[in-house]
GROMACS .gro file of C-alpha atoms in nm:
model
  400
    1UNK     CA    1  -2.139  -1.319   2.927
    2UNK     CA    2  -1.784  -1.357   3.064
    3UNK     CA    3  -1.518  -1.201   2.844
    4UNK     CA    4  -1.324  -1.526   2.805
    5UNK     CA    5  -1.634  -1.713   2.684
    6UNK     CA    6  -1.732  -1.439   2.437
    7UNK     CA    7  -1.380  -1.439   2.293
    8UNK     CA    8  -1.385  -1.812   2.246
    9UNK     CA    9  -1.686  -1.784   2.018
   10UNK     CA   10  -1.510  -1.547   1.779
   11UNK     CA   11  -1.326  -1.652   1.468
   12UNK     CA   12  -0.981  -1.525   1.374
   13UNK     CA   13  -0.996  -1.188   1.196
   14UNK     CA   14  -1.079  -1.200   0.827
   15UNK     CA   15  -0.859  -1.032   0.569
   16UNK     CA   16  -1.084  -0.726   0.581
   17UNK     CA   17  -1.019  -0.678   0.952
   18UNK     CA   18  -0.646  -0.726   0.932
   19UNK     CA   19  -0.601  -0.357   0.858
   20UNK     CA   20  -0.541  -0.120   1.146
   21UNK     CA   21  -0.837   0.042   1.320
   22UNK     CA   22  -0.942   0.357   1.135
   23UNK     CA   23  -1.210   0.488   1.371
   24UNK     CA   24  -0.973   0.764   1.484
   25UNK     CA   25  -1.020   0.926   1.144
   26UNK     CA   26  -1.360   1.041   1.268
   27UNK     CA   27  -1.191   1.264   1.525
   28UNK     CA   28  -1.241   1.639   1.466
   29UNK     CA   29  -0.874   1.681   1.372
   30UNK     CA   30  -0.951   1.560   1.019
   31UNK     CA   31  -1.138   1.679   0.714
   32UNK     CA   32  -1.294   1.455   0.449
   33UNK     CA   33  -0.983   1.497   0.235
   34UNK     CA   34  -0.765   1.356   0.511
   35UNK     CA   35  -0.986   1.051   0.549
   36UNK     CA   36  -0.955   0.993   0.175
   37UNK     CA   37  -0.577   1.030   0.191
   38UNK     CA   38  -0.549   0.781   0.477
   39UNK     CA   39  -0.772   0.527   0.304
   40UNK     CA   40  -0.589   0.560  -0.025
   41UNK     CA   41  -0.247   0.534   0.134
   42UNK     CA   42  -0.356   0.230   0.332
   43UNK     CA   43  -0.485   0.048   0.024
   44UNK     CA   44  -0.183   0.141  -0.188
   45UNK     CA   45   0.072   0.039   0.075
   46UNK     CA   46  -0.105  -0.291   0.144
   47UNK     CA   47  -0.110  -0.381  -0.226
   48UNK     CA   48   0.239  -0.257  -0.311
   49UNK     CA   49   0.487  -0.524  -0.415
   50UNK     CA   50   0.799  -0.428  -0.222
   51UNK     CA   51   1.111  -0.436  -0.443
   52UNK     CA   52   1.394  -0.681  -0.395
   53UNK     CA   53   1.769  -0.628  -0.426
   54UNK     CA   54   2.011  -0.425  -0.219
   55UNK     CA   55   1.885  -0.172   0.033
   56UNK     CA   56   2.001   0.106  -0.200
   57UNK     CA   57   1.804  -0.042  -0.490
   58UNK     CA   58   1.497  -0.091  -0.273
   59UNK     CA   59   1.510   0.268  -0.146
   60UNK     CA   60   1.545   0.405  -0.499
   61UNK     CA   61   1.249   0.194  -0.612
   62UNK     CA   62   1.034   0.311  -0.322
   63UNK     CA   63   1.108   0.675  -0.405
   64UNK     CA   64   1.032   0.621  -0.773
   65UNK     CA   65   0.708   0.435  -0.706
   66UNK     CA   66   0.590   0.674  -0.434
   67UNK     CA   67   0.642   0.955  -0.682
   68UNK     CA   68   0.464   0.776  -0.965
   69UNK     CA   69   0.169   0.696  -0.739
   70UNK     CA   70   0.144   1.060  -0.632
   71UNK     CA   71   0.223   1.019  -0.261
   72UNK     CA   72   0.530   1.242  -0.271
   73UNK     CA   73   0.303   1.533  -0.363
   74UNK     CA   74   0.238   1.570   0.008
   75UNK     CA   75   0.598   1.666   0.088
   76UNK     CA   76   0.611   1.941  -0.178
   77UNK     CA   77   0.423   2.275  -0.187
   78UNK     CA   78   0.131   2.295  -0.431
   79UNK     CA   79   0.283   2.551  -0.667
   80UNK     CA   80   0.572   2.314  -0.737
   81UNK     CA   81   0.363   2.011  -0.821
   82UNK     CA   82   0.272   1.918  -0.466
   83UNK     CA   83  -0.034   1.931  -0.244
   84UNK     CA   84   0.061   2.158   0.048
   85UNK     CA   85   0.083   2.527   0.129
   86UNK     CA   86   0.363   2.470   0.202
   87UNK     CA   87   0.270   2.149   0.390
   88UNK     CA   88  -0.041   1.969   0.499
   89UNK     CA   89   0.113   1.818   0.811
   90UNK     CA   90  -0.187   1.597   0.883
   91UNK     CA   91  -0.159   1.449   0.534
   92UNK     CA   92   0.214   1.383   0.578
   93UNK     CA   93   0.149   1.214   0.912
   94UNK     CA   94  -0.133   1.000   0.776
   95UNK     CA   95   0.076   0.880   0.482
   96UNK     CA   96   0.371   0.800   0.708
   97UNK     CA   97   0.147   0.611   0.946
   98UNK     CA   98   0.006   0.394   0.668
   99UNK     CA   99   0.345   0.332   0.508
  100UNK     CA  100   0.506   0.243   0.842
  101UNK     CA  101   0.226  -0.005   0.910
  102UNK     CA  102   0.344  -0.199   0.604
  103UNK     CA  103   0.713  -0.115   0.557
  104UNK     CA  104   0.978   0.072   0.752
  105UNK     CA  105   1.182   0.126   0.436
  106UNK     CA  106   0.881   0.264   0.251
  107UNK     CA  107   0.818   0.509   0.533
  108UNK     CA  108   1.186   0.608   0.533
  109UNK     CA  109   1.182   0.676   0.158
  110UNK     CA  110   0.876   0.899   0.187
  111UNK     CA  111   0.998   1.086   0.493
  112UNK     CA  112   1.342   1.168   0.357
  113UNK     CA  113   1.198   1.327   0.044
  114UNK     CA  114   1.024   1.572   0.274
  115UNK     CA  115   1.299   1.626   0.526
  116UNK     CA  116   1.565   1.668   0.256
  117UNK     CA  117   1.368   1.942   0.080
  118UNK     CA  118   1.183   2.094   0.378
  119UNK     CA  119   1.443   2.370   0.418
  120UNK     CA  120   1.405   2.460   0.050
  121UNK     CA  121   1.024   2.455   0.069
  122UNK     CA  122   1.023   2.682   0.375
  123UNK     CA  123   1.317   2.916   0.313
  124UNK     CA  124   1.449   2.858  -0.039
  125UNK     CA  125   1.457   3.109  -0.322
  126UNK     CA  126   1.222   3.073  -0.615
  127UNK     CA  127   1.512   2.946  -0.825
  128UNK     CA  128   1.596   2.679  -0.566
  129UNK     CA  129   1.235   2.567  -0.539
  130UNK     CA  130   1.193   2.537  -0.915
  131UNK     CA  131   1.519   2.348  -0.949
  132UNK     CA  132   1.471   2.088  -0.675
  133UNK     CA  133   1.111   2.049  -0.561
  134UNK     CA  134   0.924   1.927  -0.873
  135UNK     CA  135   1.173   1.645  -0.939
  136UNK     CA  136   1.162   1.534  -0.575
  137UNK     CA  137   0.782   1.532  -0.581
  138UNK     CA  138   0.783   1.313  -0.892
  139UNK     CA  139   1.029   1.069  -0.735
  140UNK     CA  140   1.293   1.145  -0.998
  141UNK     CA  141   1.548   1.289  -0.752
  142UNK     CA  142   1.642   1.176  -0.401
  143UNK     CA  143   1.694   1.420  -0.114
  144UNK     CA  144   1.902   1.414   0.205
  145UNK     CA  145   1.930   1.623   0.523
  146UNK     CA  146   2.278   1.649   0.678
  147UNK     CA  147   2.307   1.810   1.020
  148UNK     CA  148   2.447   1.543   1.257
  149UNK     CA  149   2.815   1.477   1.320
  150UNK     CA  150   2.997   1.205   1.513
  151UNK     CA  151   3.084   1.449   1.791
  152UNK     CA  152   2.783   1.677   1.749
  153UNK     CA  153   2.454   1.493   1.741
  154UNK     CA  154   2.213   1.681   1.963
  155UNK     CA  155   2.489   1.920   2.074
  156UNK     CA  156   2.492   2.149   1.772
  157UNK     CA  157   2.731   2.388   1.946
  158UNK     CA  158   2.998   2.122   1.895
  159UNK     CA  159   2.948   2.117   1.518
  160UNK     CA  160   3.283   2.121   1.338
  161UNK     CA  161   3.180   2.152   0.976
  162UNK     CA  162   3.273   2.502   0.862
  163UNK     CA  163   3.168   2.734   0.582
  164UNK     CA  164   3.344   3.049   0.470
  165UNK     CA  165   3.334   3.293   0.181
  166UNK     CA  166   3.593   3.281  -0.092
  167UNK     CA  167   3.523   3.553  -0.343
  168UNK     CA  168   3.177   3.498  -0.487
  169UNK     CA  169   3.167   3.136  -0.363
  170UNK     CA  170   3.123   2.954  -0.035
  171UNK     CA  171   3.355   2.676   0.078
  172UNK     CA  172   3.237   2.389   0.301
  173UNK     CA  173   3.470   2.160   0.489
  174UNK     CA  174   3.388   1.890   0.742
  175UNK     CA  175   3.211   1.559   0.790
  176UNK     CA  176   2.848   1.464   0.850
  177UNK     CA  177   2.749   1.136   1.016
  178UNK     CA  178   2.433   0.924   1.038
  179UNK     CA  179   2.308   1.070   0.712
  180UNK     CA  180   2.007   0.898   0.559
  181UNK     CA  181   2.031   0.845   0.182
  182UNK     CA  182   2.410   0.888   0.192
  183UNK     CA  183   2.535   0.759  -0.140
  184UNK     CA  184   2.203   0.758  -0.325
  185UNK     CA  185   2.092   1.119  -0.276
  186UNK     CA  186   2.101   1.366  -0.565
  187UNK     CA  187   2.143   1.656  -0.323
  188UNK     CA  188   2.215   1.715   0.045
  189UNK     CA  189   2.101   2.006   0.261
  190UNK     CA  190   2.411   2.057   0.474
  191UNK     CA  191   2.432   2.263   0.792
  192UNK     CA  192   2.757   2.417   0.910
  193UNK     CA  193   2.907   2.681   1.133
  194UNK     CA  194   2.987   3.016   0.973
  195UNK     CA  195   3.244   3.170   1.212
  196UNK     CA  196   3.294   3.488   1.010
  197UNK     CA  197   2.928   3.580   1.070
  198UNK     CA  198   2.940   3.523   1.446
  199UNK     CA  199   2.999   3.263   1.713
  200UNK     CA  200   2.641   3.138   1.692
  201UNK     CA  201   2.605   3.165   1.316
  202UNK     CA  202   2.509   2.852   1.123
  203UNK     CA  203   2.434   2.821   0.755
  204UNK     CA  204   2.224   2.586   0.543
  205UNK     CA  205   2.357   2.495   0.199
  206UNK     CA  206   2.237   2.283  -0.093
  207UNK     CA  207   2.518   2.053  -0.201
  208UNK     CA  208   2.458   1.852  -0.517
  209UNK     CA  209   2.588   1.496  -0.506
  210UNK     CA  210   2.827   1.560  -0.796
  211UNK     CA  211   2.995   1.857  -0.624
  212UNK     CA  212   3.374   1.829  -0.629
  213UNK     CA  213   3.503   1.739  -0.282
  214UNK     CA  214   3.187   1.560  -0.168
  215UNK     CA  215   3.221   1.187  -0.110
  216UNK     CA  216   3.066   0.910   0.094
  217UNK     CA  217   3.331   0.835   0.354
  218UNK     CA  218   3.156   0.540   0.513
  219UNK     CA  219   2.841   0.332   0.483
  220UNK     CA  220   2.682   0.230   0.812
  221UNK     CA  221   2.495  -0.096   0.865
  222UNK     CA  222   2.215  -0.079   1.122
  223UNK     CA  223   1.968  -0.324   1.274
  224UNK     CA  224   1.690  -0.253   1.021
  225UNK     CA  225   1.724  -0.186   0.646
  226UNK     CA  226   1.822   0.176   0.606
  227UNK     CA  227   2.047   0.375   0.372
  228UNK     CA  228   2.286   0.541   0.616
  229UNK     CA  229   2.638   0.674   0.600
  230UNK     CA  230   2.896   0.943   0.660
  231UNK     CA  231   2.968   1.209   0.401
  232UNK     CA  232   3.291   1.407   0.380
  233UNK     CA  233   3.304   1.762   0.245
  234UNK     CA  234   3.658   1.848   0.146
  235UNK     CA  235   3.669   2.217   0.056
  236UNK     CA  236   3.353   2.196  -0.150
  237UNK     CA  237   3.306   2.516  -0.349
  238UNK     CA  238   2.946   2.632  -0.378
  239UNK     CA  239   2.790   2.927  -0.557
  240UNK     CA  240   2.598   3.192  -0.365
  241UNK     CA  241   2.281   3.036  -0.502
  242UNK     CA  242   2.342   2.730  -0.282
  243UNK     CA  243   2.267   2.921   0.041
  244UNK     CA  244   1.922   2.860   0.190
  245UNK     CA  245   1.789   3.174   0.356
  246UNK     CA  246   2.016   3.397   0.562
  247UNK     CA  247   2.366   3.240   0.575
  248UNK     CA  248   2.378   3.308   0.949
  249UNK     CA  249   2.034   3.166   1.032
  250UNK     CA  250   2.072   2.801   0.945
  251UNK     CA  251   1.949   2.685   1.284
  252UNK     CA  252   1.621   2.865   1.224
  253UNK     CA  253   1.595   2.674   0.895
  254UNK     CA  254   1.669   2.342   1.064
  255UNK     CA  255   1.433   2.389   1.359
  256UNK     CA  256   1.142   2.506   1.146
  257UNK     CA  257   1.187   2.201   0.924
  258UNK     CA  258   1.203   1.968   1.224
  259UNK     CA  259   0.884   2.126   1.360
  260UNK     CA  260   0.704   1.971   1.064
  261UNK     CA  261   0.883   1.642   1.024
  262UNK     CA  262   0.942   1.562   1.392
  263UNK     CA  263   0.565   1.527   1.424
  264UNK     CA  264   0.566   1.286   1.132
  265UNK     CA  265   0.825   1.068   1.308
  266UNK     CA  266   0.568   1.024   1.580
  267UNK     CA  267   0.314   0.925   1.314
  268UNK     CA  268   0.550   0.660   1.180
  269UNK     CA  269   0.589   0.520   1.532
  270UNK     CA  270   0.211   0.511   1.552
  271UNK     CA  271   0.197   0.305   1.234
  272UNK     CA  272   0.452   0.057   1.369
  273UNK     CA  273   0.258   0.031   1.696
  274UNK     CA  274  -0.075  -0.027   1.523
  275UNK     CA  275   0.079  -0.311   1.324
  276UNK     CA  276   0.225  -0.457   1.642
  277UNK     CA  277  -0.114  -0.455   1.813
  278UNK     CA  278  -0.288  -0.607   1.512
  279UNK     CA  279  -0.032  -0.886   1.491
  280UNK     CA  280  -0.069  -0.953   1.863
  281UNK     CA  281  -0.449  -0.968   1.843
  282UNK     CA  282  -0.445  -1.205   1.546
  283UNK     CA  283  -0.188  -1.431   1.707
  284UNK     CA  284  -0.350  -1.449   2.050
  285UNK     CA  285  -0.690  -1.531   1.899
  286UNK     CA  286  -0.544  -1.805   1.679
  287UNK     CA  287  -0.304  -1.946   1.941
  288UNK     CA  288  -0.440  -2.223   2.163
  289UNK     CA  289  -0.297  -2.271   2.512
  290UNK     CA  290  -0.437  -2.501   2.781
  291UNK     CA  291  -0.740  -2.573   2.569
  292UNK     CA  292  -0.842  -2.214   2.500
  293UNK     CA  293  -0.739  -1.909   2.304
  294UNK     CA  294  -0.441  -1.719   2.439
  295UNK     CA  295  -0.658  -1.407   2.402
  296UNK     CA  296  -0.906  -1.544   2.658
  297UNK     CA  297  -0.660  -1.515   2.947
  298UNK     CA  298  -0.697  -1.201   3.155
  299UNK     CA  299  -0.323  -1.133   3.160
  300UNK     CA  300  -0.327  -1.130   2.779
  301UNK     CA  301  -0.631  -0.903   2.777
  302UNK     CA  302  -0.467  -0.664   3.020
  303UNK     CA  303  -0.160  -0.639   2.800
  304UNK     CA  304  -0.370  -0.581   2.488
  305UNK     CA  305  -0.568  -0.313   2.672
  306UNK     CA  306  -0.249  -0.128   2.767
  307UNK     CA  307  -0.127  -0.149   2.407
  308UNK     CA  308  -0.452  -0.011   2.266
  309UNK     CA  309  -0.465   0.272   2.519
  310UNK     CA  310  -0.106   0.374   2.445
  311UNK     CA  311  -0.184   0.383   2.073
  312UNK     CA  312  -0.490   0.606   2.117
  313UNK     CA  313  -0.300   0.841   2.348
  314UNK     CA  314  -0.017   0.862   2.094
  315UNK     CA  315  -0.258   0.934   1.811
  316UNK     CA  316  -0.416   1.218   2.006
  317UNK     CA  317  -0.076   1.381   2.060
  318UNK     CA  318   0.035   1.326   1.700
  319UNK     CA  319  -0.272   1.472   1.538
  320UNK     CA  320  -0.306   1.752   1.790
  321UNK     CA  321   0.041   1.868   1.686
  322UNK     CA  322  -0.032   1.825   1.315
  323UNK     CA  323  -0.370   2.002   1.340
  324UNK     CA  324  -0.216   2.287   1.540
  325UNK     CA  325   0.044   2.345   1.270
  326UNK     CA  326  -0.211   2.322   0.990
  327UNK     CA  327  -0.432   2.572   1.176
  328UNK     CA  328  -0.167   2.840   1.127
  329UNK     CA  329   0.044   2.824   1.442
  330UNK     CA  330   0.393   2.939   1.347
  331UNK     CA  331   0.584   2.702   1.575
  332UNK     CA  332   0.473   2.379   1.739
  333UNK     CA  333   0.801   2.287   1.905
  334UNK     CA  334   0.636   2.185   2.233
  335UNK     CA  335   0.354   1.989   2.070
  336UNK     CA  336   0.588   1.813   1.826
  337UNK     CA  337   0.831   1.720   2.104
  338UNK     CA  338   0.551   1.574   2.316
  339UNK     CA  339   0.416   1.376   2.022
  340UNK     CA  340   0.755   1.235   1.929
  341UNK     CA  341   0.857   1.153   2.285
  342UNK     CA  342   0.537   0.978   2.385
  343UNK     CA  343   0.465   0.803   2.055
  344UNK     CA  344   0.811   0.658   2.000
  345UNK     CA  345   0.852   0.543   2.359
  346UNK     CA  346   0.500   0.397   2.362
  347UNK     CA  347   0.549   0.222   2.029
  348UNK     CA  348   0.863   0.056   2.165
  349UNK     CA  349   0.663  -0.082   2.458
  350UNK     CA  350   0.370  -0.188   2.240
  351UNK     CA  351   0.595  -0.378   2.002
  352UNK     CA  352   0.788  -0.535   2.289
  353UNK     CA  353   0.455  -0.656   2.427
  354UNK     CA  354   0.364  -0.794   2.083
  355UNK     CA  355   0.689  -0.989   2.075
  356UNK     CA  356   0.623  -1.121   2.426
  357UNK     CA  357   0.273  -1.236   2.334
  358UNK     CA  358   0.415  -1.426   2.037
  359UNK     CA  359   0.641  -1.624   2.269
  360UNK     CA  360   0.918  -1.805   2.084
  361UNK     CA  361   0.774  -1.700   1.750
  362UNK     CA  362   0.835  -1.339   1.843
  363UNK     CA  363   1.213  -1.362   1.812
  364UNK     CA  364   1.222  -1.566   1.492
  365UNK     CA  365   1.378  -1.378   1.200
  366UNK     CA  366   1.117  -1.297   0.940
  367UNK     CA  367   0.823  -1.266   1.177
  368UNK     CA  368   0.645  -0.933   1.147
  369UNK     CA  369   0.686  -0.849   1.515
  370UNK     CA  370   1.058  -0.931   1.500
  371UNK     CA  371   1.095  -0.686   1.210
  372UNK     CA  372   0.896  -0.421   1.394
  373UNK     CA  373   1.116  -0.467   1.700
  374UNK     CA  374   1.422  -0.377   1.494
  375UNK     CA  375   1.256  -0.097   1.299
  376UNK     CA  376   1.106   0.096   1.590
  377UNK     CA  377   1.428   0.139   1.787
  378UNK     CA  378   1.584   0.412   1.573
  379UNK     CA  379   1.282   0.641   1.601
  380UNK     CA  380   1.361   0.708   1.966
  381UNK     CA  381   1.696   0.853   1.851
  382UNK     CA  382   1.677   1.031   1.517
  383UNK     CA  383   1.545   1.386   1.477
  384UNK     CA  384   1.612   1.439   1.846
  385UNK     CA  385   1.647   1.169   2.109
  386UNK     CA  386   1.381   1.113   2.373
  387UNK     CA  387   1.609   1.284   2.624
  388UNK     CA  388   1.632   1.593   2.403
  389UNK     CA  389   1.253   1.599   2.365
  390UNK     CA  390   1.221   1.604   2.744
  391UNK     CA  391   1.459   1.900   2.764
  392UNK     CA  392   1.261   2.084   2.495
  393UNK     CA  393   0.931   2.019   2.673
  394UNK     CA  394   1.070   2.122   3.012
  395UNK     CA  395   1.210   2.442   2.862
  396UNK     CA  396   0.861   2.538   2.745
  397UNK     CA  397   0.701   2.439   3.075
  398UNK     CA  398   0.945   2.647   3.277
  399UNK     CA  399   0.919   2.932   3.029
  400UNK     CA  400   0.545   2.944   3.077
   0.00000   0.00000   0.00000
C-alpha cells in the first residue's frame, strides 16, 4: 500500500500517543529503575499545573514542587537525602528530558539545583555537604553556579574576579555575568582567580546570598523565561569553611561538575526535540492541504524522517555518555562534549523544521513550537558553546 494512502486512513493521535516515544528505554544503557524513573517523571511533568506569576515566583515554585515530589533527590548524593553515589547521571538525564518535553522553566529549575551544588557533592567537606545538600534536595533552598563573566565566558584565563587571604578569611571581589538564579538563589558557588597561589590558580567558594558585599547588579531579560542576572562581589569576606576543595584547584572542581551536567544539557535538548517532532506529527496529520493530509506529502515525510533520525542519534550520544560515567569512568569530557554539541545543534534543526511544518501557525506567540524555538536557542551557548565543544573534541582526537 502506498505510504500516502496508508497515512490517510489513520486518525490523529489519541491522548495516549501524544507522549514522546519511549521505545529507546529498552536500549541496554538502562536498568529497570531507569525505566521507572523516566515513566514517573513523564507522568508527573505532564500532570503538573505550572505556576503563574513572575518568572522568579514560577522558578521558586518549580523548585519547591520538584523537591516535594522527590525529583530533586537525583541531584543529591544518597547519604544526604538523595538517590546518587554521588550521581546517577542516567537518572538526571532522563528527568531533564521529561521535564524539558513539558516545560523549559521546569527543566531549568531542576538542572540548577544540581549544577549549583555539584561542586559541593563532588569536592565539598562533610560540613559543607550536611549544610547545603539536604535542603537543596528537598527544594527548600535554591542553588546557583557562578563562573562566567562579561569578558570571560569560555576564556577562563581572562577571568577578573579575584580571591585573596586576609588573616583567617578569604576576600572575593569581582563580577559574574549570565548567572542563572541570580536574585533568588540562597547560595552561589563562585569561581575566581587566586593570584597568590599561582598564575593558573583558581578557587571555588560557597557564597551565601546574605553575605555582605554580594548584590545583584543587573537582571537580564532573555528570549525565553529564565532567571538570569549579574552578581557583584564587593570585597566579600568568607570563612575558610567556604572553600570547596583545594583553593588552587577550582578549575578541576568546575570541569568535573560540568562533566556530569553538560551531558544533562544534551538530554534537555533531546526533550525539546522530541516535543517538536510530536507537535509536527500531530499537526501534519490533522492539517489538510489540497484535499489530503499534510503528512501524506513526500516532502513532509522526508522532513519528519530527518527529524526522527536526528533525535535517535542524539539519544544514543546522550545515554552513551551518561552510561559511561555511571559505569565508573572518571572523566567523560569527550563523550559529554559530543553529546552536547550534536544534541543541541540537532534539536535546533528539529524544532526549526517543526516551525516550518506548522506554516504561519509556527510563528504565532503561544504555539508550542514557537515556545520551543525560543527555549532551545540558549542550550547551544550555556555550559560551553558549540564552538568550544568542537575544540574539546578535537583536542581529544589529536591527543589520541
